[in-house]
Structures are given as C-alpha cells and as structure tokens.
PDB file of C-alpha atoms in Angstrom:
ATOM      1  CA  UNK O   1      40.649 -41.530  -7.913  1.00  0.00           C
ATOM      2  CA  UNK O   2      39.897 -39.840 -10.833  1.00  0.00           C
ATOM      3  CA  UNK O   3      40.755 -35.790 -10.346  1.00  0.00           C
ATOM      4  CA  UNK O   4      37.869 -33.333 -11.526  1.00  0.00           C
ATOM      5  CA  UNK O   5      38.309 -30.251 -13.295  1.00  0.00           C
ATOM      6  CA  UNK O   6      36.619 -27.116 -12.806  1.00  0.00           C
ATOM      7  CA  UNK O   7      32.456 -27.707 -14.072  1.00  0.00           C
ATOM      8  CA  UNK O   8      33.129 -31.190 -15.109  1.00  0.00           C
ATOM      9  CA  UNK O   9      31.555 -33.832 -14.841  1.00  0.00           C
ATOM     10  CA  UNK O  10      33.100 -37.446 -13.642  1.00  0.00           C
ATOM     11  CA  UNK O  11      33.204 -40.646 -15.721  1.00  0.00           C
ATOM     12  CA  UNK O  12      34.444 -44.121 -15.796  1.00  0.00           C
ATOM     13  CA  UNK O  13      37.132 -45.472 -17.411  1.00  0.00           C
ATOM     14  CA  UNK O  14      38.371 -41.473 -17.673  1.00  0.00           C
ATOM     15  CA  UNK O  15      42.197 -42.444 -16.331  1.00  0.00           C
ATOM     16  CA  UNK O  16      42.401 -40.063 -13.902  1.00  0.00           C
ATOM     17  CA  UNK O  17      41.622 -37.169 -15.702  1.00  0.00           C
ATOM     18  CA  UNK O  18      38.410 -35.543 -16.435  1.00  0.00           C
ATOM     19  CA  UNK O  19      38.056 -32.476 -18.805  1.00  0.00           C
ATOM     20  CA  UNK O  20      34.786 -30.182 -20.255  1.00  0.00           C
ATOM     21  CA  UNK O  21      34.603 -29.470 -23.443  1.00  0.00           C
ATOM     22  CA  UNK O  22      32.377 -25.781 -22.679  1.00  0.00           C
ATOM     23  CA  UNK O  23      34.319 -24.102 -19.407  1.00  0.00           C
ATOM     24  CA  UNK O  24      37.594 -23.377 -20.749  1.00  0.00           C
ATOM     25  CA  UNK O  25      38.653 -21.058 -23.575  1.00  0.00           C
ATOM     26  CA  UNK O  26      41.667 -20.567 -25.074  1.00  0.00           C
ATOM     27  CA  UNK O  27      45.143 -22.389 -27.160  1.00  0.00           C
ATOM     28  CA  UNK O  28      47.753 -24.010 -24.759  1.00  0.00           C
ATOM     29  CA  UNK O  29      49.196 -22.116 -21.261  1.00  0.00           C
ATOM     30  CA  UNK O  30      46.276 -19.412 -21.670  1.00  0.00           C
ATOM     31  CA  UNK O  31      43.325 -21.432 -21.275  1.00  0.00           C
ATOM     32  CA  UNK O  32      40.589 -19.240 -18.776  1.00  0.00           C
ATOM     33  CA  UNK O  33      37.374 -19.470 -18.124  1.00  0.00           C
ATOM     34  CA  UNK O  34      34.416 -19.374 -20.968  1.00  0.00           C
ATOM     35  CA  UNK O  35      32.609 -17.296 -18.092  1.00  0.00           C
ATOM     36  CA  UNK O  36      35.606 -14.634 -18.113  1.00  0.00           C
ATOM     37  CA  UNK O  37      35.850 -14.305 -22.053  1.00  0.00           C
ATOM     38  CA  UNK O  38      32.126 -12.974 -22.040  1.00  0.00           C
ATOM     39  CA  UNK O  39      30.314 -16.349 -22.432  1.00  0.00           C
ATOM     40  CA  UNK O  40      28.119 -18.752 -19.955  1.00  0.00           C
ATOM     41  CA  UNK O  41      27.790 -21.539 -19.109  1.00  0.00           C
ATOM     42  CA  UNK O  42      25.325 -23.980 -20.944  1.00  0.00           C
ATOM     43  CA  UNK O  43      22.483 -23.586 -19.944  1.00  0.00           C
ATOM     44  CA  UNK O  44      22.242 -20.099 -18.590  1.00  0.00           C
ATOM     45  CA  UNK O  45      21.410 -16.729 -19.761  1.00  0.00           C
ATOM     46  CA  UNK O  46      23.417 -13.815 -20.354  1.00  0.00           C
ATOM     47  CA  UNK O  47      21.824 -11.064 -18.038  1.00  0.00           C
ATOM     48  CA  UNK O  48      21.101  -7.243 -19.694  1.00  0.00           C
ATOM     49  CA  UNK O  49      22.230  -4.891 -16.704  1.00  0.00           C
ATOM     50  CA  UNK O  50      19.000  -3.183 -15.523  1.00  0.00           C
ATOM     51  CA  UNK O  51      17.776   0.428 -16.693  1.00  0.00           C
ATOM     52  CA  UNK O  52      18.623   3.267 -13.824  1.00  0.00           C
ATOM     53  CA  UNK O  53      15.927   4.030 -11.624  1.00  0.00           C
ATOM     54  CA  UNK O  54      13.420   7.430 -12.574  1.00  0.00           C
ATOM     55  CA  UNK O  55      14.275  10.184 -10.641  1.00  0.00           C
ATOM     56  CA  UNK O  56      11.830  12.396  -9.094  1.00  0.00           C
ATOM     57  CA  UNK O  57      12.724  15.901  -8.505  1.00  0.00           C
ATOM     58  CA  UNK O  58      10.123  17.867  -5.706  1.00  0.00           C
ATOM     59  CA  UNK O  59       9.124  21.256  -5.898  1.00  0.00           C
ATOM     60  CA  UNK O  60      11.637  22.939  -3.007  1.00  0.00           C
ATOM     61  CA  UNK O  61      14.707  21.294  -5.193  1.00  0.00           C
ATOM     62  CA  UNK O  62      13.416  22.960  -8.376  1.00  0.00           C
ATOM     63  CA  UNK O  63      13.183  26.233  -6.556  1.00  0.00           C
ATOM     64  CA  UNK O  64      16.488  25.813  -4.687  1.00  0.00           C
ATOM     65  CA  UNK O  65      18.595  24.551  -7.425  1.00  0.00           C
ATOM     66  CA  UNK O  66      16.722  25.153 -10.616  1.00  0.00           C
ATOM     67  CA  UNK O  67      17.170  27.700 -13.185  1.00  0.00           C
ATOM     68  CA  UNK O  68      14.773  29.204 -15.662  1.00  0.00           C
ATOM     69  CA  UNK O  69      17.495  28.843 -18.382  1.00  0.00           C
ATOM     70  CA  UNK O  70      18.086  32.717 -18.544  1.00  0.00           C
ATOM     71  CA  UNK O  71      21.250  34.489 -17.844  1.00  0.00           C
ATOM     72  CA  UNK O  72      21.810  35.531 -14.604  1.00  0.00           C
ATOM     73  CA  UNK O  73      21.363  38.947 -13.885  1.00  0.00           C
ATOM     74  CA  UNK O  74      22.893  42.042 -14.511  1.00  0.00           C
ATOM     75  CA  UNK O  75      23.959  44.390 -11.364  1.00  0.00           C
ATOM     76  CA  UNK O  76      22.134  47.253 -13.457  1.00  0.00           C
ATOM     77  CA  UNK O  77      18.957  45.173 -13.158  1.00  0.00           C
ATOM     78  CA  UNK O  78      19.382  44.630  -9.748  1.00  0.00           C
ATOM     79  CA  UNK O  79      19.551  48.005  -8.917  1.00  0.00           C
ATOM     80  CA  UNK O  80      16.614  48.780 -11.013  1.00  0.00           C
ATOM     81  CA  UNK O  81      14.592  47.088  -8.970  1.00  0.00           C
ATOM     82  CA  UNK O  82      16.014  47.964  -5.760  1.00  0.00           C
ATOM     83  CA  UNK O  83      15.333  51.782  -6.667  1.00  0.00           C
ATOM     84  CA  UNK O  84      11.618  51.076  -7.791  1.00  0.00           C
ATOM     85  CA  UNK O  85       9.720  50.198  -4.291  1.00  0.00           C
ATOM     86  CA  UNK O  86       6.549  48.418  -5.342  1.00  0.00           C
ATOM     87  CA  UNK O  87       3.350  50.368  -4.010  1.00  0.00           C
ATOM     88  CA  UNK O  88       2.583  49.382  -0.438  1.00  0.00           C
ATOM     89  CA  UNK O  89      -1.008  49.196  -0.791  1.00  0.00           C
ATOM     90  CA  UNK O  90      -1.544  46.814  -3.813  1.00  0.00           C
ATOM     91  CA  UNK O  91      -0.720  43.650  -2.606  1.00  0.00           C
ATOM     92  CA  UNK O  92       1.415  40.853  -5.215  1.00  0.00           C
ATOM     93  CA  UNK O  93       0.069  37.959  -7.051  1.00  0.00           C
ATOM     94  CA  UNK O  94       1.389  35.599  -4.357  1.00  0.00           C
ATOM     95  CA  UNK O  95       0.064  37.081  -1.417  1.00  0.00           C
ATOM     96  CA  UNK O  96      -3.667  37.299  -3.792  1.00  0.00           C
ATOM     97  CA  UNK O  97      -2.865  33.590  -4.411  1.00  0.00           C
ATOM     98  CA  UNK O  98      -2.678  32.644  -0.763  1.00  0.00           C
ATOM     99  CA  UNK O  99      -5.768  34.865   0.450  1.00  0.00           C
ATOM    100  CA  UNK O 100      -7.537  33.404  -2.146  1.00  0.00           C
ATOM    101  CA  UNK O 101      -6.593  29.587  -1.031  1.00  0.00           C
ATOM    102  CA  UNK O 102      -7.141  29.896   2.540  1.00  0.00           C
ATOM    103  CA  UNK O 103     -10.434  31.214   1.312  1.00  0.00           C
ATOM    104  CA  UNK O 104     -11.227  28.063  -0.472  1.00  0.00           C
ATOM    105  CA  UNK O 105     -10.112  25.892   2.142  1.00  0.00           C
ATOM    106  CA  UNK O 106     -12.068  27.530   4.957  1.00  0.00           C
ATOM    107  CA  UNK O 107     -15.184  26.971   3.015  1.00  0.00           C
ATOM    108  CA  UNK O 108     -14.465  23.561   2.561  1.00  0.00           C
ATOM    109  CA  UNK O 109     -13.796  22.749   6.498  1.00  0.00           C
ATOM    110  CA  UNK O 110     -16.885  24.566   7.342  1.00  0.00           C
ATOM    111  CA  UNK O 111     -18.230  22.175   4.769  1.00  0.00           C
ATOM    112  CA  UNK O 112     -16.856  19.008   6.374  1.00  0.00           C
ATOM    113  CA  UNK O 113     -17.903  20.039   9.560  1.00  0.00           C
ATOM    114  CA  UNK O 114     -21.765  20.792   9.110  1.00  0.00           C
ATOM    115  CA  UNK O 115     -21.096  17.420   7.548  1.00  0.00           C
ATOM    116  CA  UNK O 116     -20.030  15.786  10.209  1.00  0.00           C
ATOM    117  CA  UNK O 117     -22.069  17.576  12.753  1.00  0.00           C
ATOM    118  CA  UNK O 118     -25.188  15.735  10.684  1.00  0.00           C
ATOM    119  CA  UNK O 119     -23.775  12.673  10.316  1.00  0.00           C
ATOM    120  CA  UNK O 120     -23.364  12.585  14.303  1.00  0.00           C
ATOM    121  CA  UNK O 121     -27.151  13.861  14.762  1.00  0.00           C
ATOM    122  CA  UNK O 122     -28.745  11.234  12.627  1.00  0.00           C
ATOM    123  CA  UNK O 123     -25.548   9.029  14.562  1.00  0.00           C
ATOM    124  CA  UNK O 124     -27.172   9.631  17.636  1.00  0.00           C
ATOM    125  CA  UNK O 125     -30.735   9.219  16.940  1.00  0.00           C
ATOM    126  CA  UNK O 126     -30.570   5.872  15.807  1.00  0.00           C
ATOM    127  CA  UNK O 127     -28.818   5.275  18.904  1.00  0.00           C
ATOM    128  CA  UNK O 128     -31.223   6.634  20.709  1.00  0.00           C
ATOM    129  CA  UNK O 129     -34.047   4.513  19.005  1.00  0.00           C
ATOM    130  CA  UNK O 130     -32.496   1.370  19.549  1.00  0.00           C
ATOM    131  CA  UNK O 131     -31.774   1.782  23.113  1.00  0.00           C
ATOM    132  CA  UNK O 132     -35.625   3.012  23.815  1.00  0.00           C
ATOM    133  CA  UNK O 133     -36.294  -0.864  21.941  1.00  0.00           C
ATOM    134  CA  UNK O 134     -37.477  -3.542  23.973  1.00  0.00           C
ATOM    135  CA  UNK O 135     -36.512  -6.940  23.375  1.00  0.00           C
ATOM    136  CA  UNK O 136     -38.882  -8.973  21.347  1.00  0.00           C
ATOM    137  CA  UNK O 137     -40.441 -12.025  22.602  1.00  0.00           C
ATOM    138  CA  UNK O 138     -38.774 -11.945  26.180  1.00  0.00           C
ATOM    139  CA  UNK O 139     -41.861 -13.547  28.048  1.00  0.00           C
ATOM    140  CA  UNK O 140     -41.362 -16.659  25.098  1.00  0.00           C
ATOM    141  CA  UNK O 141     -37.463 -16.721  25.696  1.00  0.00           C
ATOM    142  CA  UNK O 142     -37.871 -16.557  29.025  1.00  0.00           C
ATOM    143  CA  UNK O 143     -40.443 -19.601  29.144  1.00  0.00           C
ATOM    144  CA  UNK O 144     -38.245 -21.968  26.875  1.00  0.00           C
ATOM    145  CA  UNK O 145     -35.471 -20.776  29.854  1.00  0.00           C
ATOM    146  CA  UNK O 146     -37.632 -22.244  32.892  1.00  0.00           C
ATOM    147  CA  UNK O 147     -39.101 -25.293  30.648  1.00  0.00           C
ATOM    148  CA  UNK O 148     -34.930 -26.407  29.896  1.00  0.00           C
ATOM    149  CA  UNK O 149     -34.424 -25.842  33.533  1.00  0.00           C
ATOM    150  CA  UNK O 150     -36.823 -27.440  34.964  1.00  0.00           C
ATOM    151  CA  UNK O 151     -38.504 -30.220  32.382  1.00  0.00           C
ATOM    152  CA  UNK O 152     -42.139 -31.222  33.099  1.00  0.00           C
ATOM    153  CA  UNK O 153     -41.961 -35.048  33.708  1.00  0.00           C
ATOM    154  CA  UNK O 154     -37.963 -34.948  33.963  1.00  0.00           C
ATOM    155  CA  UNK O 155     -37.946 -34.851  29.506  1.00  0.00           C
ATOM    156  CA  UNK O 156     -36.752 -32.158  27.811  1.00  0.00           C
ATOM    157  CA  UNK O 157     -38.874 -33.176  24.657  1.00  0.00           C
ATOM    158  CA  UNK O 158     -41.734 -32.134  26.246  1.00  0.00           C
ATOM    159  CA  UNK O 159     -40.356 -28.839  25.952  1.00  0.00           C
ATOM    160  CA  UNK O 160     -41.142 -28.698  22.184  1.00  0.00           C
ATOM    161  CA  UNK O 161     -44.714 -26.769  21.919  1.00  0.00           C
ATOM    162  CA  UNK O 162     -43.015 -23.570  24.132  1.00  0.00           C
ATOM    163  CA  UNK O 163     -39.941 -23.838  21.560  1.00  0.00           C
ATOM    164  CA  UNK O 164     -42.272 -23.698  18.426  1.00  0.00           C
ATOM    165  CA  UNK O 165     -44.023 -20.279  20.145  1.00  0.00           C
ATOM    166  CA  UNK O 166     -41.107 -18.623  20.954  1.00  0.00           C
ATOM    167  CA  UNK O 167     -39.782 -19.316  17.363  1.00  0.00           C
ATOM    168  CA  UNK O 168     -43.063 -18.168  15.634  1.00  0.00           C
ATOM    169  CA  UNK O 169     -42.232 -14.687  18.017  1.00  0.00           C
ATOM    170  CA  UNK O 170     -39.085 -14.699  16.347  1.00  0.00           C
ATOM    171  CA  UNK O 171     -39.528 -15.106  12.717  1.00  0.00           C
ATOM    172  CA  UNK O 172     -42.316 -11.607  13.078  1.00  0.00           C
TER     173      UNK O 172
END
C-alpha cells in the first residue's frame, strides 16, 4: 500500500511513496510545515486578526475613576474651603438642578395621566355603546336556524328564499 504524507494526495503507480509539492517547507532534515512558516494552504486565506471591541465607559465609572486632568489638590486648598462654610440659605447648583427636574417630571406624569384617564373614558364609552347594540337581523338568522332544522318537504333547497332575506339583512 502506498503510504500518504501529510495533505497529500494518493496516486497510482507512486511506489509507495506519495509527496506534496505545497505542505512542506524547507532544505533536507528541517523540512516543517508551509502552515508553520506563515503560509496556507492552497486554497485558503490568510485571516487579519479582528479589531478590539469599543469600549463604553458609563457615567458612575467616569465619576469614580476619572480625572479632570488637573493636579490634585493642595492641603492649603483644602483647608480653604473647609474654613469658608457656604451660606446655609442659598441652596447649590445641584440641589437647583434636581428641584428643577422633579419639577419637569411631575408635570409630565400629571400629563400622562389626564391622558390616560381620557383615553379610558372614551375606552369605556364605546364599550358601553356596543354592549347597549342589539344584534342585527336576529328574527332572519333565527328563521334560516328553524328552516335547516327542520326542512319543509324534507329538502334543504327549499330553504333558499329565507337565506337570500337574511343575507339582504346582512349586507345593510
């Protein structure tokens, strides 16, 4: 049997030997793979490694572990402001900030809700109208019901003239 090298390809009258010309590289003892020197295979592709993933960075990291570039500071600053209490009565830009959202947003649920609250009248009415609705042409349903169950002369075709009523009812 003929023996079969690594990626080749048997054929007859080889004398027990089959070598590829493509998947080995190299002079004498240090023949290696083509695969291993940097090269493929034929027929394949070399592959580009992928770019790295974006990274997206939330607000409470930025405040945790960011920095506004600036030096760190001073213990003379510190104390600075330690020794100058703000005023009591003026309140900061923050707290004006938050007042002033909460503001916004409370105007905009009472908005939603009188929106809603409409929405479920109007809801409620239609409801209302279609339950106080009869059903049209009950007394011609009703008759094509008794004519099918009961077919004058034993034949349903005679049934044909109530039919046509009930579905002149139903197209008004």
């Amino acid at each position: 049997q003929a023996r079969l090298e690594r990626g080749s390809i048997g054929c007859p009258g080889s004398k027990g030997r089959v070598r590829t010309r493509a998947a080995w590289v190299g002079r004498g003892d240090r023949r290696v793979p083509r695969e291993a020197m940097g090269g493929t295979m034929s027929g394949q592709q070399a592959r580009r490694p992928a770019p790295p993933p974006p990274v997206f960075y939330s607000e409470e990291f930025f405040k945790e572990y960011g920095s506004s570039g600036s030096p760190a500071p001073s213990a003379q600053s510190i104390a600075a402001v330690v020794a100058a209490p703000e005023s009591v009565d003026a309140p900061s830009r923050g707290e004006l900030k938050g007042t002033e959202r909460n503001r916004i947003l409370a105007e905009l649920r009472e908005d939603e809700l009188s929106a809603a609250e409409a929405a479920a009248r109007r809801i409620g009415t239609w409801a209302a109208e279609l339950q106080a609705r009869t059903v049209p042409c009950g007394a011609e349903q009703a008759e094509v019901e008794r004519c099918y169950a009961a077919p004058p002369m034993g034949d349903q075709l005679r049934c044909g003239p109530i039919v046509d009523v009930f579905v002149r009812c139903a197209k008004l």
